[in-house]
Short mmCIF file of C-alpha atoms and ligand atoms in Angstrom, two decimals:
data_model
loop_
_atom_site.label_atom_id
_atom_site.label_comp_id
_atom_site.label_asym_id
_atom_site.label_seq_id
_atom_site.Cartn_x
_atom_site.Cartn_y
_atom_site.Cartn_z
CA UNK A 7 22.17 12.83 -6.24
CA UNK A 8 20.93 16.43 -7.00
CA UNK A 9 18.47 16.47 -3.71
CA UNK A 10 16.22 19.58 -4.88
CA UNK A 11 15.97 18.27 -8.27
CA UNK A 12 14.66 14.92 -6.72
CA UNK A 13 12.09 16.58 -4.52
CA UNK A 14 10.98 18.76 -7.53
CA UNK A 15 10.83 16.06 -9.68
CA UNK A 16 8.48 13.64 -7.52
CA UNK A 17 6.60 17.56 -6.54
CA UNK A 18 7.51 16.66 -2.87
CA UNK A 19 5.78 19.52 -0.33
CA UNK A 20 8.15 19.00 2.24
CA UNK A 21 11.26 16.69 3.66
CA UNK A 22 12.49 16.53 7.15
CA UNK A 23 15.96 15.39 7.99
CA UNK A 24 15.57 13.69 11.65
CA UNK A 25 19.02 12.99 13.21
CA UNK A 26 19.80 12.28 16.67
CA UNK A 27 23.37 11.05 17.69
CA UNK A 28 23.20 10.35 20.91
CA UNK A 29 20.18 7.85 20.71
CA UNK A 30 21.56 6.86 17.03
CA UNK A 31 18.25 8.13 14.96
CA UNK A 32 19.18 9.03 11.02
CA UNK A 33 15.43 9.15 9.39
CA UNK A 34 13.77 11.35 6.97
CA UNK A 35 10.17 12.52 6.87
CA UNK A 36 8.99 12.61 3.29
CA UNK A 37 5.56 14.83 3.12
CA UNK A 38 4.18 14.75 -0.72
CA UNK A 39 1.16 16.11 -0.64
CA UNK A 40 -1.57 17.41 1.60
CA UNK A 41 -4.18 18.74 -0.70
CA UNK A 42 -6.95 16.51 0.81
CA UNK A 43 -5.80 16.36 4.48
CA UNK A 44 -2.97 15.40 6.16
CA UNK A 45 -0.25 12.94 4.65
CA UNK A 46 -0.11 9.48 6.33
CA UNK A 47 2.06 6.56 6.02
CA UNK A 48 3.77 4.39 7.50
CA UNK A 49 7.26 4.43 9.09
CA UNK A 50 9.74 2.01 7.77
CA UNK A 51 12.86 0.33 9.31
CA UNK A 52 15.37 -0.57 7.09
CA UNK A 53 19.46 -0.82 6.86
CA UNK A 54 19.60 1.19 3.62
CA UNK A 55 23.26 1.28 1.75
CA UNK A 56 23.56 4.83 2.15
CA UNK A 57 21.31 8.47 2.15
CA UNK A 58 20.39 8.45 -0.91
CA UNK A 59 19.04 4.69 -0.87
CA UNK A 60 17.24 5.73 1.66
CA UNK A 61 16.05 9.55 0.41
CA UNK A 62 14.62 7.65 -3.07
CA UNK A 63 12.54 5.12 -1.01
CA UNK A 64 10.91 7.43 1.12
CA UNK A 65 10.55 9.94 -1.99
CA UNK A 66 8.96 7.05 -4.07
CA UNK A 67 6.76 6.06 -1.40
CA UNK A 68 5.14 8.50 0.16
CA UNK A 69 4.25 10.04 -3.55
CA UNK A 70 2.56 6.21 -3.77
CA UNK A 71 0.07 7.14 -0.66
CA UNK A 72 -1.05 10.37 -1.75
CA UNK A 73 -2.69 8.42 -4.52
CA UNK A 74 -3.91 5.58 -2.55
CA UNK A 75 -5.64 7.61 0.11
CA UNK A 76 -6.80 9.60 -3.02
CA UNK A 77 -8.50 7.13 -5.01
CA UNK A 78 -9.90 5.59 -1.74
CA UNK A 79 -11.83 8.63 -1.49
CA UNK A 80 -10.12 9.30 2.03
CA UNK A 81 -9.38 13.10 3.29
CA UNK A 82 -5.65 12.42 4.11
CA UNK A 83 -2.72 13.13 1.70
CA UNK A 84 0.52 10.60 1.29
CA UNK A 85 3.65 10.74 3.65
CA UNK A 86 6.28 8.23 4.76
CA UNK A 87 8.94 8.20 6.94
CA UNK A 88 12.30 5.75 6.87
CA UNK A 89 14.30 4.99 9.40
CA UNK A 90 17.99 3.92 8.81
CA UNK A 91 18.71 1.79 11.21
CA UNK A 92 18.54 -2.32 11.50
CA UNK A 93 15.30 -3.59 13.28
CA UNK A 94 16.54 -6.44 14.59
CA UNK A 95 19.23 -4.51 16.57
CA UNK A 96 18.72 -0.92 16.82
CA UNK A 97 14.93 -0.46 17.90
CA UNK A 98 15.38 1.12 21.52
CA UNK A 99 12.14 3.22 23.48
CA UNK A 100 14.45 6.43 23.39
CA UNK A 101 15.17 5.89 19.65
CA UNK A 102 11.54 5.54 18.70
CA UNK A 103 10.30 8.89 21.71
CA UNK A 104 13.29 10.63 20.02
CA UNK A 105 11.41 10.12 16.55
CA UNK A 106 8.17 10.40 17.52
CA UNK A 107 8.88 14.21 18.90
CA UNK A 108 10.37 15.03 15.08
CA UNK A 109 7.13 13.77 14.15
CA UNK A 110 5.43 16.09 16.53
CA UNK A 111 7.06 19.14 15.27
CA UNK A 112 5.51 18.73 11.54
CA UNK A 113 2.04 19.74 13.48
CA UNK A 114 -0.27 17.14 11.99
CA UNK A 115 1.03 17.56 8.57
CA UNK A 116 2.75 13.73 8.89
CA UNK A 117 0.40 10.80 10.61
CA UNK A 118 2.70 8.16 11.14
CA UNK A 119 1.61 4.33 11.44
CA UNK A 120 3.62 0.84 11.56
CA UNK A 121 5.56 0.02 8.29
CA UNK A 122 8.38 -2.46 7.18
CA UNK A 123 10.46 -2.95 9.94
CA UNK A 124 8.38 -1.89 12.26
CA UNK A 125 5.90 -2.61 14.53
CA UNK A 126 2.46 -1.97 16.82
CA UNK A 127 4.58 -1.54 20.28
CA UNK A 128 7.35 0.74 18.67
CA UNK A 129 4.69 3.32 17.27
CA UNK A 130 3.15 2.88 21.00
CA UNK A 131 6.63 4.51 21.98
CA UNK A 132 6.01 7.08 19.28
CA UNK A 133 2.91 7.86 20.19
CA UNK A 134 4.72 8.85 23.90
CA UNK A 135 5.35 11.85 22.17
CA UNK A 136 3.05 12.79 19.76
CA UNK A 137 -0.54 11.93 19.31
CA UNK A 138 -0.15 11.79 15.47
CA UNK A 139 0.13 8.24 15.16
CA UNK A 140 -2.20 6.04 14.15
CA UNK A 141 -2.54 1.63 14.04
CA UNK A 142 -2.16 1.38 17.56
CA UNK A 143 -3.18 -1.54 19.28
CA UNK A 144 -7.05 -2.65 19.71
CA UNK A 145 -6.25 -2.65 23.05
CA UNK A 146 -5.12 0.84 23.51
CA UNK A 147 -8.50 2.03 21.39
CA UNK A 148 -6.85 1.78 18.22
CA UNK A 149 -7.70 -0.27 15.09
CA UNK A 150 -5.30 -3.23 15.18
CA UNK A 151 -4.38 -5.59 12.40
CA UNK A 152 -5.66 -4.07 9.52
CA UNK A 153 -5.61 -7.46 7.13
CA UNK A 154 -9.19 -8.60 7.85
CA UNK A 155 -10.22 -5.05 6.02
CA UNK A 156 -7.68 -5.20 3.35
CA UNK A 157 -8.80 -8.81 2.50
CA UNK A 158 -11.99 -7.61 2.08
CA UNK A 159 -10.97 -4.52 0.24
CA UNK A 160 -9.38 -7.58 -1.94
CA UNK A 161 -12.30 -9.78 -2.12
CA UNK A 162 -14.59 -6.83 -3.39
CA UNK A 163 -12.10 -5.81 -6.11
CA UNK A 164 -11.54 -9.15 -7.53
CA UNK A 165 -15.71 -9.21 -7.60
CA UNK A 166 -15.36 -6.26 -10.18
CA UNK A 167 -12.34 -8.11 -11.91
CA UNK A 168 -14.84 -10.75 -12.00
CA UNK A 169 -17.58 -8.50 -13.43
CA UNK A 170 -15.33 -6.70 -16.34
CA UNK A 171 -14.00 -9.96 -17.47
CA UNK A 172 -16.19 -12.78 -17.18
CA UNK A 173 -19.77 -10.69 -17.17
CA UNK A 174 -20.77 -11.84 -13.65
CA UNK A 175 -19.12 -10.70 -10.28
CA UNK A 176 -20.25 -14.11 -9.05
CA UNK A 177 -16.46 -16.01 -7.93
CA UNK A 178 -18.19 -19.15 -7.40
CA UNK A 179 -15.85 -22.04 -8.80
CA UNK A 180 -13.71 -19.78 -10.34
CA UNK A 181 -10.18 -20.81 -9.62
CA UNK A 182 -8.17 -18.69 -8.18
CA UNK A 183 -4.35 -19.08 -7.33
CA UNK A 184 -2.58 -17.00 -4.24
CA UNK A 185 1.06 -16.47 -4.30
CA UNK A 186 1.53 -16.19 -0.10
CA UNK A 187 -0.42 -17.79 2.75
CA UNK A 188 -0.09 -14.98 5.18
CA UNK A 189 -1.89 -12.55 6.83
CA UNK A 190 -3.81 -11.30 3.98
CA UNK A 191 -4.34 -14.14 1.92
CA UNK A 192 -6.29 -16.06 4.70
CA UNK A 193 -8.46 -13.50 5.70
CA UNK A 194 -9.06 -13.62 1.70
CA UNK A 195 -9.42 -17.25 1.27
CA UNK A 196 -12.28 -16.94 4.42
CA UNK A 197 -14.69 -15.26 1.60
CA UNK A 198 -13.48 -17.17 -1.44
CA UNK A 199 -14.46 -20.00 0.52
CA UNK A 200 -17.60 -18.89 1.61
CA UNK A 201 -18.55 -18.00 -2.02
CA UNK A 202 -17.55 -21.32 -3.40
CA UNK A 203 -14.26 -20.55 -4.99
CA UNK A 204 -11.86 -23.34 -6.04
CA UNK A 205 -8.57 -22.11 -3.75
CA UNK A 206 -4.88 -23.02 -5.10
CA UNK A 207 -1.91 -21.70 -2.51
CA UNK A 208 1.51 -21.65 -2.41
CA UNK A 209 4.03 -19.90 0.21
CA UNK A 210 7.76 -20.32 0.67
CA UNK A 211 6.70 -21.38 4.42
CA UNK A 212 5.42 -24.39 3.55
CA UNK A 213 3.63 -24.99 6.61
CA UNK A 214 1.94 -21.85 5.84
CA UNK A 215 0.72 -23.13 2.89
CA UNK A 216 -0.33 -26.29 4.28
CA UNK A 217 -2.42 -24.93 6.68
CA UNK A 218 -4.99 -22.90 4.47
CA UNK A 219 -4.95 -26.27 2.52
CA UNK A 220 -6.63 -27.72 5.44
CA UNK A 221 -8.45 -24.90 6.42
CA UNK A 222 -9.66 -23.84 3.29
CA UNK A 223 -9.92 -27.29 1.20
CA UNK A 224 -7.75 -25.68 -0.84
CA UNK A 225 -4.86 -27.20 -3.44
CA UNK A 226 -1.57 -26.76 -2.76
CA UNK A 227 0.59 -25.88 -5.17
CA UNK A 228 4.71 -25.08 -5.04
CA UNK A 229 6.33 -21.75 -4.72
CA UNK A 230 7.50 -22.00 -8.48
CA UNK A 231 4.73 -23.20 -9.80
CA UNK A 232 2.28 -20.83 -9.02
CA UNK A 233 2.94 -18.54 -12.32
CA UNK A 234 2.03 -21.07 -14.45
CA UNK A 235 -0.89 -22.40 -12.69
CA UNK A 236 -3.80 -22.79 -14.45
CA UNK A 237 -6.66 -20.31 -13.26
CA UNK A 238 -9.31 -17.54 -13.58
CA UNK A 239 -7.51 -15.47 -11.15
CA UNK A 240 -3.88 -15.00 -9.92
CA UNK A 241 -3.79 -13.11 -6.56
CA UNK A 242 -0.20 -11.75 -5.64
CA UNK A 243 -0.27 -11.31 -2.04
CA UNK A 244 3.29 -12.01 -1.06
CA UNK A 245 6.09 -9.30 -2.06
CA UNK A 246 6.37 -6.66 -5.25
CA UNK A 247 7.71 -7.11 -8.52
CA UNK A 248 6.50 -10.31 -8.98
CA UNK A 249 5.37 -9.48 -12.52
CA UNK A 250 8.09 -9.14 -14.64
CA UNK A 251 9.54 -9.95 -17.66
CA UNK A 252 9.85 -13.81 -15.92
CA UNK A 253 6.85 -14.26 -15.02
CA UNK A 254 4.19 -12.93 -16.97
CA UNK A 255 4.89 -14.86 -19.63
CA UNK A 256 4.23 -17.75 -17.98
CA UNK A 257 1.00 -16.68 -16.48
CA UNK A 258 -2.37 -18.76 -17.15
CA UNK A 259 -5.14 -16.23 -16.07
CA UNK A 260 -7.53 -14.00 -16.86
CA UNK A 261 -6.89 -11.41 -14.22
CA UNK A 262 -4.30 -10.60 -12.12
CA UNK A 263 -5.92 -8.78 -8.59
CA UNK A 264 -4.00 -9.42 -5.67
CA UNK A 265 -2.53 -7.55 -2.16
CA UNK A 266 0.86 -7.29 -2.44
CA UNK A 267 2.56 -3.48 -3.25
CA UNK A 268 4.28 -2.67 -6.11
CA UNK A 269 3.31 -5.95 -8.05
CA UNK A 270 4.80 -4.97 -11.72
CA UNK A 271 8.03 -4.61 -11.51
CA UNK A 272 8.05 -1.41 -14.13
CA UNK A 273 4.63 -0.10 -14.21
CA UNK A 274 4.31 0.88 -17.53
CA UNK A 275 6.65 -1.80 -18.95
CA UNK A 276 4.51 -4.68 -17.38
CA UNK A 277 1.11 -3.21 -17.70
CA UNK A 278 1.35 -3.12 -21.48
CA UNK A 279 2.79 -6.55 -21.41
CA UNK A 280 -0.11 -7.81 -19.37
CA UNK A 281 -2.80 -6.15 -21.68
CA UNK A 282 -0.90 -7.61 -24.79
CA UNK A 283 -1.68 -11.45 -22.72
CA UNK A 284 -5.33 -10.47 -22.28
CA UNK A 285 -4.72 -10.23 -18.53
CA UNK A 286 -6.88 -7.62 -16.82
CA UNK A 287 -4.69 -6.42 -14.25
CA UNK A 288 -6.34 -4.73 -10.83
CA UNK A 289 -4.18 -1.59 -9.93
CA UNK A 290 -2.68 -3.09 -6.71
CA UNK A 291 -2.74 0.54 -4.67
CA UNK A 292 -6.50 0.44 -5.26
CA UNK A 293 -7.54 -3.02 -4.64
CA UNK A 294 -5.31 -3.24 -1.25
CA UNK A 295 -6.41 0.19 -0.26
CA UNK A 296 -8.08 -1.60 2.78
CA UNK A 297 -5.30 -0.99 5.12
CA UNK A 298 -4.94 2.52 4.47
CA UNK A 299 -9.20 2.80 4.96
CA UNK A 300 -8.71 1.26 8.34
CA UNK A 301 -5.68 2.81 9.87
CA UNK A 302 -7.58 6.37 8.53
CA UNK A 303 -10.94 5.08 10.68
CA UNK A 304 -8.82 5.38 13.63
CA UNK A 305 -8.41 9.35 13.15
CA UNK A 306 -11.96 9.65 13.59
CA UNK A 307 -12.62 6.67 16.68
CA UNK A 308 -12.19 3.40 15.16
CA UNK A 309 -15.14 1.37 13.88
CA UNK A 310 -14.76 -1.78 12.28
CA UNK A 311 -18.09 -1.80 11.14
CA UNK A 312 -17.01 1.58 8.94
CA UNK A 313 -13.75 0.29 8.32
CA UNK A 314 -15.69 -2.64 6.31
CA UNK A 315 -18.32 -1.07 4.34
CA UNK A 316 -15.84 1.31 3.61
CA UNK A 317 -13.57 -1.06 1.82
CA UNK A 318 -16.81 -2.74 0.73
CA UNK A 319 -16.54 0.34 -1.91
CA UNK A 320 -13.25 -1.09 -3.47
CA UNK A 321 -15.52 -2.63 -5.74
CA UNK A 322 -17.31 0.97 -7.30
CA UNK A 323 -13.81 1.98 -7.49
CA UNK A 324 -12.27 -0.72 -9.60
CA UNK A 325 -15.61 -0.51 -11.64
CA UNK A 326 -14.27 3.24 -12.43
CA UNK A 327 -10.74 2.27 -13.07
CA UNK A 328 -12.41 0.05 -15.69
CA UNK A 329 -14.34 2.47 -17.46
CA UNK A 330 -11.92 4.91 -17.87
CA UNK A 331 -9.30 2.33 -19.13
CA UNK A 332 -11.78 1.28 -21.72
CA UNK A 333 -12.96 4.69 -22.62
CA UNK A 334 -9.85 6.31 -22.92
CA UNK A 335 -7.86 3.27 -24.55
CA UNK A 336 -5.83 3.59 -21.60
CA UNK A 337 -3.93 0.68 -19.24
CA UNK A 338 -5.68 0.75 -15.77
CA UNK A 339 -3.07 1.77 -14.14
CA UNK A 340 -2.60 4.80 -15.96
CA UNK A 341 -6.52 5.02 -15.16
CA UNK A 342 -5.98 4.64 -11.77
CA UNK A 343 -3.63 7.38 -11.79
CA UNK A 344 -5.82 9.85 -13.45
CA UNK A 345 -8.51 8.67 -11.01
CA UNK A 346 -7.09 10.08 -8.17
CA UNK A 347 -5.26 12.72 -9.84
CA UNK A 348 -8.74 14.17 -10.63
CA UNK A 349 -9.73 13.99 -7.48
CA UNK A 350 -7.13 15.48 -5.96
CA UNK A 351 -7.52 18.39 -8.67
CA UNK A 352 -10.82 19.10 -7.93
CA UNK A 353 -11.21 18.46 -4.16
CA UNK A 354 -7.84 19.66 -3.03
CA UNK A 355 -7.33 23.27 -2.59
CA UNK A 356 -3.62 22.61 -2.06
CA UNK A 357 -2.26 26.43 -1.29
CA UNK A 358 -4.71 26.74 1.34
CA UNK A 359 -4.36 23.55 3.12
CA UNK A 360 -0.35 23.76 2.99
CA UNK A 361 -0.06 27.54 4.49
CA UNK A 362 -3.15 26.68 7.27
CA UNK A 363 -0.42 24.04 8.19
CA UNK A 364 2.41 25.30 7.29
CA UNK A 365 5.36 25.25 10.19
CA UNK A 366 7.88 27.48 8.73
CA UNK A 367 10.55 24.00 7.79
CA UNK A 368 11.82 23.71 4.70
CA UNK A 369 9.01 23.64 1.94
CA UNK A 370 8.56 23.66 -1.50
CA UNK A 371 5.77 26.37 -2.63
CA UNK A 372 5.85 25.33 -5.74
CA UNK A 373 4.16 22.46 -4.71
CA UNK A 374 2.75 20.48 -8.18
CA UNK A 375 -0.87 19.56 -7.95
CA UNK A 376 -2.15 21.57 -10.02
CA UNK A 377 -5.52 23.27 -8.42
P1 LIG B 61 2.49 -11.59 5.60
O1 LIG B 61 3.92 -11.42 5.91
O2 LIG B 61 1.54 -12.01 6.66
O3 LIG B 61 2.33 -12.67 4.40
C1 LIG B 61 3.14 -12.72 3.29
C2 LIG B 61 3.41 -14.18 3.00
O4 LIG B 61 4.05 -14.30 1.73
C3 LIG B 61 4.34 -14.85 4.01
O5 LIG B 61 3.70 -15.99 4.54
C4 LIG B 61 5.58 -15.20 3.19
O6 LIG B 61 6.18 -16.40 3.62
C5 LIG B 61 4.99 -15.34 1.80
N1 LIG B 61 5.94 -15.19 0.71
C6 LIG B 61 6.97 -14.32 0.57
N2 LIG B 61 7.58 -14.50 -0.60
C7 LIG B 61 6.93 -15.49 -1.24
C8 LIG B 61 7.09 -16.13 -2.49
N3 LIG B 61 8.05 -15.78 -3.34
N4 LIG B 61 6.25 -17.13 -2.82
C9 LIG B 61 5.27 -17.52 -1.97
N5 LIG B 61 5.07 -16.95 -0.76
C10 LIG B 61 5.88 -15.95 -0.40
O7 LIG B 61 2.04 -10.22 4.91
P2 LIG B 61 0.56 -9.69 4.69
O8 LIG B 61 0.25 -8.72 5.74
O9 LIG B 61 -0.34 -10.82 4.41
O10 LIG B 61 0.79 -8.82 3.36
C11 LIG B 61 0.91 -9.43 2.10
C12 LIG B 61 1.19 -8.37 1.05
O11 LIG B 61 0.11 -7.44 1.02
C13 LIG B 61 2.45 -7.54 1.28
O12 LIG B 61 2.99 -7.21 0.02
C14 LIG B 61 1.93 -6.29 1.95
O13 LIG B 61 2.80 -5.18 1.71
C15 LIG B 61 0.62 -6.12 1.23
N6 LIG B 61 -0.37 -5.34 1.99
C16 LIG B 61 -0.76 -5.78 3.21
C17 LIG B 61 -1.71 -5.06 3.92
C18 LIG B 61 -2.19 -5.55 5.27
O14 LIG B 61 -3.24 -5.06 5.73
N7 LIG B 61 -1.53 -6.50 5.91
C19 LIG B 61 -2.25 -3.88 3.38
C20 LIG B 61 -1.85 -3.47 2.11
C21 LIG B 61 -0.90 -4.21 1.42
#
């Protein structure tokens, strides 16, 4: 792997190589872009195959949050961080401090937060060393779980789904089939059944499953069945690439708006293949943009009350992804894209941001966006 010629070709600003033998830290700091404010995401855990596993993932991501916290109209830019290291094994307080003080030395230019891997009380070690770190605990004055706002952020976007293909944002016995029972999804089902929605569930946890049945009067239906399921809307919200040359053929819906990252498999690929099915598809970084809205409250003193109504606007912003797509002949994720690729244009002012924070590390100048 040519390592500049990745960085250039993604338009990276800046990568930091953390390694610490004694306390066994290997983990790279992947900062893509700060033309609207610093770059957050999250830091992820993970026993990679080797560097360059590891060096593509971080890449790939942390270009993916510069345009979520773009099109959710936030002042941050997109960063990521991976750890190589197992988290069932290796997590130790003077791993994470050790991390947390390469963290430090970026300035501000890298917010951290909890990722894959791991969790709430390891970014608490973090934050032992750097106050650039953000989903801390609610008890700690931070802004906690962040599903009830992503739900919502969910909820709002399927409304405008709603809207664009049936004429009326109204889900009330619409049918709507989730593919996980977690976190996410039961915040979600909480509104659909509030609003009168006919709820069909599935999770490999069966129990899971079960239990929103109860809760929610929902149907339950099994893991492989959910695909085919009859219904107005599918909602992916257990892992990516769950729409794929397998499954979409099989699909029964309208629209596809879910939680779950990364939901076609190849973007482009399965977008078109989704249009050519009649499927309106709800770009997943937008519609679960929640999460990002209300670890980014915390920056400023978290308010769940902001949180909400911000991700109340998920909604307006699907609304635009739908205009575009339809004025430009365009999929909507390729709407999406030049969504918040015009807003970064013509908000960020990307030279000056990057020198005012500049650290003198390693950095790319020729940094992309083009201003
Ligand atoms: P979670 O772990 O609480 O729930 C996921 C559920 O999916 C689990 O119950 C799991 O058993 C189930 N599952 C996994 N594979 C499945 C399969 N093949 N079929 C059926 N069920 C399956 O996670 P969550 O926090 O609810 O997040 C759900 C998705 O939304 C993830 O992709 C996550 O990355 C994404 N997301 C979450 C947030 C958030 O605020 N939690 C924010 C943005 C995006």
């Amino acid at each position: 792997m040519n390592v500049f010629e990745e960085i250039d070709r993604r338009e990276h600003e800046q990568i930091l190589f953390c390694s610490d033998r004694k306390v066994k830290l290997r983990a790279i700091i992947a900062v893509h872009n700060t033309a609207l404010g610093p770059s957050l995401g999250g830091t992820r855990m993970w026993m990679y195959l080797n560097e360059e596993e590891a060096l593509r993932d971080v890449l790939r991501l942390s270009k993916g949050m510069t345009y979520k916290a773009a099109i959710a109209g936030l002042n941050l830019g997109g960063g990521k961080a991976v750890i190589i290291a197992d988290p069932e094994k290796d997590k130790t307080e003077s791993l994470f401090r050790t991390y947390g003080r390469f963290v430090d030395t970026l300035g501000g230019r890298y917010i951290t937060a909890e990722d894959v891997g791991t969790t709430v009380r390891d970014m608490e070690w973090v934050r032992m060393e750097t106050r650039h770190v953000t989903g801390i605990s609610r008890a700690l004055g931070g802004s906690g779980d962040p599903s009830p706002v992503t739900a919502l952020g969910i909820y709002m976007g399927m409304k405008a789904c709603a809207r664009e293909a049936f004429g009326s944002d109204s889900l009330r016995g619409k049918r709507i089939a989730i593919q996980g029972a977690g976190k996410v999804a039961t915040h979600l089902c909480e509104h659909l059944e509030r609003d009168g929605a006919k709820i069909m569930i599935t999770d490999i946890h069966d129990g899971r499953a079960k239990e929103a049945v109860k809760r929610f009067k929902a149907t339950y239906v099994k893991p492989e069945k959910i695909f085919e399921t009859p219904a107005d809307i599918f909602a992916p919200c257990a892992l990516g690439g769950i729409l794929n040359d397998d499954t979409i053929p099989k699909l029964k819906c309208r629209i596809v708006a879910g939680g779950a990252n990364n939901q076609l498999l190849d973007e482009k690929k399965h977008n078109q293949m989704l249009i050519e099915r009649s499927i309106l598809y709800a770009p997943d970084y937008a519609i679960n943009a929640g999460g990002l809205i209300n670890v980014a409250n915390e920056l400023e003193g978290y308010s769940e009350k902001r949180a909400l109504k911000q991700a109340e606007g998920i909604y307006d912003i699907l609304r635009n992804i739908f205009r575009i797509s339809k004025e430009e002949n365009v999929p909507t994720t390729v709407a999406a894209n030049k969504l918040a690729e015009q807003r970064i244009q013509s908000i960020g002012h990307i030279k000056q941001i990057f020198s005012s924070h500049s650290n003198g590390a390693a950095q790319n100048h020729e940094s992309s966006i083009k201003t």
